[in-house]
Tab-separated table of C-alpha atoms and ligand atoms in Angstrom:
chain	number	residue	atom	x	y	z
A	1	MET	CA	13.312	-68.643	57.928
A	2	ARG	CA	14.217	-65.938	60.190
A	3	ILE	CA	17.574	-64.894	60.482
A	4	LYS	CA	18.337	-62.684	63.643
A	5	ARG	CA	21.655	-61.157	65.114
A	6	TYR	CA	22.600	-60.995	68.893
A	7	GLU	CA	25.501	-59.073	70.589
A	8	SER	CA	27.178	-60.314	73.824
A	9	SER	CA	30.092	-59.830	76.107
A	10	ASP	CA	31.116	-63.943	75.585
A	11	LEU	CA	30.422	-66.517	73.514
A	12	GLN	CA	28.651	-68.386	75.881
A	13	SER	CA	25.950	-66.164	76.796
A	14	ALA	CA	25.401	-65.219	73.028
A	15	ILE	CA	24.723	-68.432	72.132
A	16	GLN	CA	22.550	-69.171	74.995
A	17	LYS	CA	20.571	-66.029	73.557
A	18	VAL	CA	20.044	-67.248	70.214
A	19	LYS	CA	18.828	-70.617	71.755
A	20	ALA	CA	16.245	-69.124	74.328
A	21	GLU	CA	14.694	-66.573	71.298
A	22	LEU	CA	15.230	-69.120	68.078
A	23	GLY	CA	15.151	-72.277	70.008
A	24	GLU	CA	17.122	-75.245	69.904
A	25	ASN	CA	17.100	-75.762	66.052
A	26	ALA	CA	18.631	-72.580	65.710
A	27	ILE	CA	21.751	-72.511	62.790
A	28	ILE	CA	24.692	-70.280	63.323
A	29	LEU	CA	25.429	-68.530	60.096
A	30	ASN	CA	28.476	-66.383	61.264
A	31	THR	CA	30.127	-65.387	64.473
A	32	ARG	CA	32.442	-62.192	64.673
A	33	ARG	CA	34.284	-60.529	67.227
A	34	ARG	CA	33.998	-56.438	67.214
A	35	LYS	CA	34.471	-53.733	69.200
A	36	LYS	CA	31.369	-51.588	70.267
A	37	GLY	CA	30.939	-47.883	71.316
A	38	GLY	CA	34.154	-46.315	72.473
A	39	LEU	CA	35.684	-43.306	69.802
A	40	TRP	CA	35.707	-44.637	65.995
A	41	GLY	CA	35.657	-48.505	67.686
A	42	TRP	CA	38.762	-47.489	69.984
A	43	PHE	CA	38.009	-48.144	73.405
A	44	GLY	CA	35.267	-49.612	72.928
A	45	LYS	CA	34.901	-52.942	74.365
A	46	GLU	CA	34.928	-56.379	72.586
A	47	ILE	CA	31.532	-58.481	72.000
A	48	ILE	CA	30.774	-61.297	70.403
A	49	GLU	CA	28.250	-61.026	67.583
A	50	ILE	CA	25.926	-64.067	66.373
A	51	THR	CA	24.177	-64.788	63.226
A	52	ALA	CA	21.316	-67.395	63.438
A	53	ALA	CA	18.821	-68.573	61.574
A	54	VAL	CA	15.639	-70.794	62.051
A	55	ALA	CA	12.418	-72.173	60.746
A	56	ASP	CA	9.693	-70.028	60.930
A	57	THR	CA	7.297	-72.741	62.034
A	58	PRO	CA	8.565	-76.318	62.739
A	59	LYS	CA	6.486	-78.801	61.390
A	60	ILE	CA	8.044	-81.704	63.424
A	61	ARG	CA	7.936	-81.824	67.018
A	62	PRO	CA	11.524	-81.683	67.984
A	63	ARG	CA	13.401	-84.634	69.952
A	64	PRO	CA	14.162	-84.115	73.383
A	65	LEU	CA	17.084	-82.312	73.972
A	66	PRO	CA	19.866	-83.153	76.361
A	67	PRO	CA	19.889	-81.299	79.591
A	68	PRO	CA	21.578	-77.461	79.713
A	69	THR	CA	24.904	-77.615	80.214
A	70	ALA	CA	25.471	-75.567	83.594
A	71	PRO	CA	26.721	-71.837	82.847
A	72	LEU	CA	30.429	-71.722	82.385
A	73	ALA	CA	32.373	-68.879	83.200
A	74	VAL	CA	33.861	-66.800	80.522
A	75	PRO	CA	36.349	-69.329	78.866
A	76	PRO	CA	39.960	-68.564	78.175
A	77	GLN	CA	40.098	-67.133	74.278
A	78	PRO	CA	41.349	-70.122	72.555
A	79	GLN	CA	38.658	-72.221	73.931
A	80	MET	CA	36.014	-70.195	72.685
A	81	LEU	CA	36.787	-71.739	69.224
A	82	SER	CA	36.269	-75.032	70.438
A	83	LEU	CA	33.079	-74.194	72.207
A	84	LEU	CA	31.745	-72.918	69.574
A	85	GLN	CA	32.668	-75.780	67.263
A	86	ASN	CA	30.966	-78.123	69.525
A	87	GLU	CA	27.849	-76.166	69.903
A	88	LEU	CA	27.763	-75.904	66.049
A	89	ASN	CA	28.297	-79.951	65.792
A	90	GLU	CA	25.579	-80.453	68.464
A	91	ILE	CA	23.170	-77.812	66.350
A	92	LYS	CA	24.096	-79.876	63.259
A	93	THR	CA	23.414	-83.263	64.632
A	94	MET	CA	19.952	-82.299	65.847
A	95	VAL	CA	19.304	-80.786	62.659
A	96	SER	CA	20.027	-84.159	60.441
A	97	ASP	CA	18.661	-86.192	63.419
A	98	LEU	CA	15.103	-83.989	62.939
A	99	THR	CA	15.404	-84.430	59.191
A	100	LYS	CA	15.983	-88.446	59.364
A	101	GLU	CA	12.816	-88.884	61.594
A	102	PRO	CA	10.436	-90.777	59.862
A	103	ARG	CA	7.353	-89.546	58.158
A	104	GLY	CA	4.189	-90.121	59.058
A	105	THR	CA	4.555	-89.369	62.406
A	106	LEU	CA	3.336	-86.123	62.761
A	107	GLY	CA	-0.136	-85.773	63.433
A	108	GLY	CA	-0.874	-87.240	59.867
A	109	SER	CA	1.002	-84.365	58.193
A	110	GLN	CA	3.624	-85.376	55.522
A	111	MET	CA	7.007	-84.212	55.790
A	112	ASP	CA	8.334	-82.603	52.097
A	113	GLY	CA	11.791	-81.962	53.011
A	114	GLY	CA	10.720	-79.517	55.444
A	115	PRO	CA	12.017	-76.280	56.225
A	116	LEU	CA	15.002	-78.042	57.871
A	117	ALA	CA	16.232	-78.559	53.810
A	118	SER	CA	16.581	-75.261	53.396
A	119	ASN	CA	18.617	-74.893	56.660
A	120	GLN	CA	20.878	-77.084	55.220
A	121	HIS	CA	21.225	-75.268	52.013
A	122	LEU	CA	21.626	-72.055	53.399
A	123	MET	CA	24.667	-73.518	56.071
A	124	ALA	CA	26.017	-75.035	52.681
A	125	PHE	CA	25.475	-72.012	50.773
A	126	ASN	CA	27.503	-69.956	53.822
A	127	ASN	CA	29.889	-72.588	54.256
A	128	LEU	CA	30.720	-72.149	50.385
A	129	LEU	CA	30.629	-68.618	50.125
A	130	ILE	CA	33.043	-67.966	52.754
A	131	SER	CA	35.204	-70.728	51.708
A	132	ASN	CA	35.747	-68.964	48.172
A	133	ASP	CA	36.790	-65.926	50.325
A	134	VAL	CA	33.116	-63.760	50.387
A	135	THR	CA	33.191	-61.913	54.033
A	136	GLY	CA	30.845	-63.520	56.427
A	137	ASP	CA	29.115	-60.287	56.498
A	138	ASN	CA	28.395	-60.611	52.785
A	139	ALA	CA	27.820	-64.016	53.017
A	140	THR	CA	24.900	-63.364	55.388
A	141	ALA	CA	23.401	-60.545	53.660
A	142	LEU	CA	23.260	-62.777	50.344
A	143	ILE	CA	21.840	-65.461	52.425
A	144	GLU	CA	19.798	-62.864	53.642
A	145	LYS	CA	18.288	-61.717	50.044
A	146	VAL	CA	18.078	-65.358	48.913
A	147	VAL	CA	15.513	-66.300	51.795
A	148	ALA	CA	13.838	-62.818	51.308
A	149	THR	CA	13.333	-63.574	47.796
A	150	LEU	CA	12.431	-66.833	47.313
A	151	PRO	CA	9.108	-68.395	48.484
A	152	ARG	CA	9.384	-71.082	51.050
A	153	GLU	CA	8.758	-74.146	48.675
A	154	LYS	CA	11.309	-72.779	46.308
A	155	LEU	CA	13.928	-72.534	49.082
A	156	GLU	CA	13.234	-76.199	49.920
A	157	ASP	CA	14.754	-77.040	46.582
A	158	TYR	CA	18.488	-76.973	46.252
A	159	GLU	CA	18.585	-76.023	42.830
A	160	GLN	CA	16.163	-73.072	42.677
A	161	ALA	CA	18.007	-71.722	46.057
A	162	LYS	CA	21.339	-72.087	44.910
A	163	ALA	CA	20.041	-70.165	41.353
A	164	ALA	CA	18.483	-67.401	43.893
A	165	LEU	CA	22.070	-67.184	45.480
A	166	LEU	CA	23.656	-66.926	41.765
A	167	ARG	CA	21.282	-63.805	41.044
A	168	ALA	CA	21.880	-62.271	44.478
A	169	LEU	CA	25.621	-62.393	43.793
A	170	ALA	CA	25.241	-61.226	40.129
A	171	ILE	CA	22.784	-58.359	40.862
A	172	ASP	CA	25.474	-56.759	43.122
A	173	LEU	CA	28.066	-56.752	40.302
A	174	LYS	CA	27.500	-53.749	38.215
A	175	ILE	CA	29.365	-53.514	34.884
A	176	THR	CA	30.705	-51.092	32.553
A	177	ASN	CA	32.532	-51.224	29.230
A	178	PRO	CA	34.679	-48.075	28.557
A	179	THR	CA	36.606	-49.428	25.483
A	180	ALA	CA	33.141	-50.985	23.722
A	181	PHE	CA	33.159	-49.449	19.984
A	182	GLU	CA	31.512	-46.229	20.244
A	183	SER	CA	31.316	-43.362	17.478
A	184	GLY	CA	33.221	-40.778	20.112
A	185	GLN	CA	36.480	-40.812	21.566
A	186	GLN	CA	37.105	-42.724	24.516
A	187	ILE	CA	40.181	-42.333	26.589
A	188	VAL	CA	40.948	-44.507	29.335
A	189	ALA	CA	43.700	-44.356	31.920
A	190	LEU	CA	44.391	-47.428	33.779
A	191	VAL	CA	46.327	-46.947	37.476
A	192	GLY	CA	46.951	-49.414	40.305
A	193	PRO	CA	49.895	-50.824	42.227
A	194	THR	CA	52.769	-52.098	40.581
A	195	GLY	CA	52.841	-55.333	39.224
A	196	VAL	CA	49.217	-55.820	38.970
A	197	GLY	CA	49.522	-56.037	35.305
A	198	LYS	CA	48.600	-52.406	33.873
A	199	THR	CA	50.902	-52.309	31.132
A	200	THR	CA	49.947	-55.789	29.989
A	201	THR	CA	46.352	-55.001	30.104
A	202	ILE	CA	46.744	-51.915	28.204
A	203	ALA	CA	48.840	-54.073	25.302
A	204	LYS	CA	45.810	-56.436	25.290
A	205	LEU	CA	43.488	-53.642	24.969
A	206	ALA	CA	45.079	-51.779	22.287
A	207	ALA	CA	45.799	-55.073	20.182
A	208	ARG	CA	42.113	-55.938	20.434
A	209	SER	CA	40.841	-52.570	19.519
A	210	ALA	CA	43.475	-52.235	16.844
A	211	LEU	CA	43.662	-54.928	15.145
A	212	LEU	CA	40.276	-56.913	15.685
A	213	GLU	CA	37.958	-53.710	15.704
A	214	ASN	CA	40.246	-51.779	13.358
A	215	ARG	CA	40.281	-48.909	15.725
A	216	GLY	CA	42.567	-45.681	15.887
A	217	VAL	CA	44.519	-46.255	19.062
A	218	SER	CA	47.049	-43.999	21.005
A	219	LEU	CA	49.423	-45.149	23.938
A	220	ILE	CA	50.290	-42.760	26.295
A	221	THR	CA	52.125	-43.364	29.178
A	222	ALA	CA	53.010	-41.351	32.400
A	223	ASP	CA	55.309	-44.600	34.046
A	224	THR	CA	58.274	-42.706	33.359
A	225	TYR	CA	60.005	-44.001	36.658
A	226	ARG	CA	61.808	-46.628	35.020
A	227	ILE	CA	63.049	-46.687	31.946
A	228	ALA	CA	62.168	-50.295	31.368
A	229	ALA	CA	58.506	-49.460	31.963
A	230	VAL	CA	58.310	-47.044	29.040
A	231	GLU	CA	60.288	-49.766	26.651
A	232	GLN	CA	58.034	-52.294	27.476
A	233	LEU	CA	54.972	-50.597	26.344
A	234	ARG	CA	56.649	-48.893	23.376
A	235	ARG	CA	57.608	-52.903	22.382
A	236	TYR	CA	54.097	-53.632	22.693
A	237	ALA	CA	53.063	-49.959	20.494
A	238	GLU	CA	55.377	-51.142	17.897
A	239	ILE	CA	54.220	-54.728	17.755
A	240	ILE	CA	50.762	-53.459	17.568
A	241	GLY	CA	51.558	-50.685	15.348
A	242	VAL	CA	49.810	-47.892	17.090
A	243	PRO	CA	51.546	-44.697	18.550
A	244	LEU	CA	53.046	-44.125	21.924
A	245	GLU	CA	53.731	-40.737	23.538
A	246	VAL	CA	55.312	-40.382	26.817
A	247	VAL	CA	54.464	-37.590	28.800
A	248	LEU	CA	55.834	-36.017	32.409
A	249	GLY	CA	52.939	-33.975	33.332
A	250	ALA	CA	49.603	-32.748	33.035
A	251	GLU	CA	50.798	-30.227	30.135
A	252	ASP	CA	52.281	-32.730	28.196
A	253	LEU	CA	49.429	-35.434	28.652
A	254	GLN	CA	46.908	-32.206	27.234
A	255	LYS	CA	49.398	-32.007	24.508
A	256	ALA	CA	49.466	-35.470	23.784
A	257	LEU	CA	45.430	-35.877	23.640
A	258	GLU	CA	45.421	-32.793	21.463
A	259	GLN	CA	47.432	-34.570	18.982
A	260	HIS	CA	45.643	-37.656	18.969
A	261	LYS	CA	42.124	-36.068	18.874
A	262	ASP	CA	41.699	-38.099	15.995
A	263	LYS	CA	41.653	-41.772	17.376
A	264	ASN	CA	39.037	-43.820	18.450
A	265	LEU	CA	40.447	-44.596	21.782
A	266	ILE	CA	43.412	-43.321	23.671
A	267	LEU	CA	44.606	-45.655	26.676
A	268	ILE	CA	46.906	-44.201	29.248
A	269	ASP	CA	49.608	-46.526	31.504
A	270	THR	CA	50.766	-44.595	35.191
A	271	ALA	CA	52.886	-45.765	37.733
A	272	GLY	CA	51.627	-46.877	40.849
A	273	ARG	CA	53.924	-46.195	43.543
A	274	SER	CA	53.673	-44.078	46.010
A	275	GLN	CA	51.111	-41.645	48.209
A	276	ARG	CA	52.895	-38.938	46.094
A	277	ASN	CA	52.431	-40.444	42.653
A	278	ILE	CA	48.773	-40.866	43.751
A	279	VAL	CA	48.595	-37.400	44.856
A	280	GLN	CA	49.884	-36.249	41.226
A	281	LEU	CA	47.584	-38.422	39.446
A	282	SER	CA	44.383	-36.927	41.038
A	283	GLU	CA	46.248	-33.607	39.812
A	284	LEU	CA	46.011	-34.992	36.011
A	285	ARG	CA	42.846	-36.267	36.351
A	286	ASN	CA	41.416	-33.006	37.729
A	287	ILE	CA	42.835	-31.143	34.530
A	288	LEU	CA	41.722	-33.802	32.355
A	289	SER	CA	37.836	-33.856	33.488
A	290	LEU	CA	38.353	-30.101	32.845
A	291	THR	CA	38.311	-30.870	29.217
A	292	THR	CA	37.604	-34.475	28.053
A	293	GLN	CA	36.169	-37.295	29.178
A	294	VAL	CA	38.667	-39.653	30.852
A	295	LYS	CA	37.280	-43.086	33.011
A	296	THR	CA	39.850	-44.093	34.978
A	297	LEU	CA	39.867	-47.859	35.693
A	298	LEU	CA	41.517	-48.887	39.159
A	299	VAL	CA	43.486	-52.238	38.176
A	300	LEU	CA	43.817	-54.665	40.993
A	301	SER	CA	45.288	-58.320	41.310
A	302	LEU	CA	43.482	-61.004	42.598
A	303	THR	CA	46.438	-62.381	44.261
A	304	THR	CA	46.480	-59.478	46.633
A	305	LYS	CA	45.172	-60.241	50.081
A	306	TYR	CA	41.498	-58.913	50.733
A	307	ARG	CA	43.148	-56.450	53.686
A	308	ASP	CA	45.619	-55.233	51.232
A	309	LEU	CA	42.752	-54.927	48.369
A	310	LEU	CA	40.551	-52.810	50.818
A	311	ASP	CA	43.840	-50.463	51.598
A	312	ILE	CA	44.529	-49.990	47.834
A	313	THR	CA	40.966	-49.027	46.983
A	314	THR	CA	40.531	-46.444	49.907
A	315	LYS	CA	44.035	-44.777	49.025
A	316	TYR	CA	43.227	-44.486	45.217
A	317	GLN	CA	39.894	-42.820	45.818
A	318	ARG	CA	41.858	-39.707	45.497
A	319	VAL	CA	42.297	-40.742	42.206
A	320	GLU	CA	38.452	-41.074	41.542
A	321	TYR	CA	38.744	-43.949	39.638
A	322	ASP	CA	35.491	-44.905	37.813
A	323	ALA	CA	35.802	-48.821	37.567
A	324	LEU	CA	37.847	-51.771	38.665
A	325	LEU	CA	39.551	-54.004	36.783
A	326	PHE	CA	40.618	-57.578	38.197
A	327	THR	CA	44.053	-59.304	37.316
A	328	LYS	CA	45.912	-62.663	37.337
A	329	LEU	CA	42.413	-65.065	37.989
A	330	ASP	CA	44.666	-67.143	36.847
A	331	GLU	CA	46.808	-67.359	39.692
A	332	THR	CA	44.144	-68.054	42.067
A	333	THR	CA	41.232	-70.469	43.011
A	334	SER	CA	38.739	-68.024	45.098
A	335	TYR	CA	37.473	-65.622	43.375
A	336	GLY	CA	34.981	-63.884	46.334
A	337	SER	CA	37.389	-60.500	46.615
A	338	ILE	CA	35.750	-59.657	43.141
A	339	TYR	CA	32.492	-59.397	44.944
A	340	ASN	CA	33.726	-57.704	48.104
A	341	ILE	CA	35.450	-55.310	46.619
A	342	ALA	CA	32.842	-54.207	44.134
A	343	LYS	CA	30.586	-54.180	46.938
A	344	ALA	CA	32.673	-52.299	49.336
A	345	THR	CA	33.606	-49.682	45.982
A	346	GLY	CA	30.339	-49.295	44.771
A	347	LYS	CA	32.000	-49.002	41.586
A	348	PRO	CA	31.666	-51.519	38.360
A	349	LEU	CA	33.656	-53.870	36.893
A	350	THR	CA	35.017	-53.462	33.467
A	351	TYR	CA	37.660	-56.753	32.267
A	352	ILE	CA	39.009	-59.756	33.863
A	353	THR	CA	42.341	-61.085	32.716
A	354	THR	CA	43.389	-64.362	33.082
A	355	GLY	CA	47.247	-64.747	32.273
A	356	GLN	CA	50.232	-63.228	30.651
A	357	ASN	CA	49.248	-63.465	26.931
A	358	VAL	CA	48.814	-60.319	24.887
A	359	PRO	CA	45.893	-60.069	23.488
A	360	ASP	CA	44.223	-63.459	24.204
A	361	ASP	CA	43.783	-63.091	28.294
A	362	ILE	CA	41.492	-60.652	28.909
A	363	GLU	CA	37.704	-60.409	28.770
A	364	ALA	CA	34.634	-58.135	29.564
A	365	ALA	CA	33.632	-58.922	32.783
A	366	GLU	CA	30.045	-60.888	33.140
A	367	PRO	CA	28.146	-60.690	36.558
A	368	MET	CA	26.657	-64.265	36.048
A	369	LYS	CA	29.675	-65.810	34.842
A	370	ILE	CA	32.016	-64.234	37.810
A	371	ALA	CA	29.146	-65.210	40.258
A	372	LYS	CA	29.498	-68.735	39.088
A	373	MET	CA	33.016	-68.508	39.562
A	374	ILE	CA	32.744	-67.538	43.195
A	375	LEU	CA	30.474	-70.698	43.784
A	376	ARG	CA	32.615	-72.638	41.845
A	377	GLU	CA	30.170	-73.502	38.931
A	378	THR	CA	32.527	-73.043	36.371
B	1	LIG	N1	49.463	-64.579	36.054
B	1	LIG	C1	49.053	-63.514	35.105
B	1	LIG	N2	50.109	-62.387	34.897
B	1	LIG	C2	49.953	-61.335	34.214
B	1	LIG	C3	48.546	-61.133	34.253
B	1	LIG	N3	48.677	-59.691	33.925
B	1	LIG	C4	49.888	-59.575	33.997
B	1	LIG	N4	50.442	-60.281	34.298
B	1	LIG	C5	51.856	-60.237	34.489
B	1	LIG	O1	51.986	-59.489	35.828
B	1	LIG	C6	53.298	-58.699	35.515
B	1	LIG	C7	53.290	-57.231	35.730
B	1	LIG	O2	52.860	-56.853	34.509
B	1	LIG	P1	53.031	-55.255	34.405
B	1	LIG	O3	51.808	-55.290	33.098
B	1	LIG	O4	54.355	-55.044	33.757
B	1	LIG	O5	52.345	-54.516	35.535
B	1	LIG	P2	52.419	-53.298	35.995
B	1	LIG	O6	53.402	-52.668	36.573
B	1	LIG	O7	51.017	-52.813	36.658
B	1	LIG	O8	52.767	-51.933	34.481
B	1	LIG	C8	54.234	-59.125	34.256
B	1	LIG	O9	55.126	-60.801	34.370
B	1	LIG	C9	52.898	-59.893	33.365
B	1	LIG	O10	53.556	-60.517	32.338
B	1	LIG	C10	47.341	-61.998	34.222
B	1	LIG	O11	46.268	-61.546	34.169
B	1	LIG	N5	47.958	-63.326	34.993
B	2	LIG	MG1	53.704	-50.809	33.860
């Protein structure tokens, strides 16, 4: 199996390039438009990029192909997609026709499902990844990895190929558990946009550590923008039976940390609002990192669009977050964003939350479990 990328100024000639080099059996894995040259992608000229795959050595003779269509002029944009669709359908039909070819007609060599079976798996995997919101680039890279790590005969086997894809997904999902039971003190701050579930998640973590693990827990909130926010956490603190400190700035925070230095776990709630607040948070973090080790978790809701998630992870870089926490997995059906964001930020995952119930709806992130969720295996 070979996978290659082609660039061209228009779709038609990009497809011609694919056909010329990889032959008529090539399968298009991904097509995208992007700017090339210019300044930081501005003023660049738009090009079409096609990623295509083909089996190394075709074991069977291809059928005669329909005569090549006369080269078209550059088609208007809306037609491009249907043109690609036609090309893709044509290739799909060819592949399925070829696999239907009766056995024993190939100079005695037996067909074993052949390289074409793996072609079909790979195309199915690519579609599965993309329909679960894994980006086209990530899907291509994952499939390239499956192809690179699996010997040919295993690639032909659907289950083995899928297992390799799950491993490829899981291996990119790093994890860390910042509240795991340890002898020393742990300080964990949750940051992120409003409404993603920071306060609820703090209540879940606090309840688990204090009630199930019998650890000394304190809560600190720096979210003083809304009275209701403080009251929300105060109610949880009362129910769980742990102290809550309200702090207005870095000095307060240091004082509160000093007061609670006997606790095993300190959870810090924050307000995630404006850019200005992010600056304050990064100041807080700088001060904290001078004296003690605080782990900052960026909380992201999986109901947020991927583009917005990316934007948030970029803005919150100022807070120098250490790891990611995904909420509201119960409110979506596709989990590819977890993979995309983990890959884009290079940060480990901590927990996922799956509902509003405190303390039940939270679990430690497990790479293989998340990989299976992404492929809808669970
Ligand atoms: N469906 C669902 N709702 C959640 C989850 N986590 C939090 N919520 C809800 O999201 C809303 C905002 O939560 P809150 O903790 O106040 O968010 P914060 O502004 O980030 O502190 C509340 O109604 C929570 O019950 C989750 O995992 N799933
Ligand atoms: Mg809150």
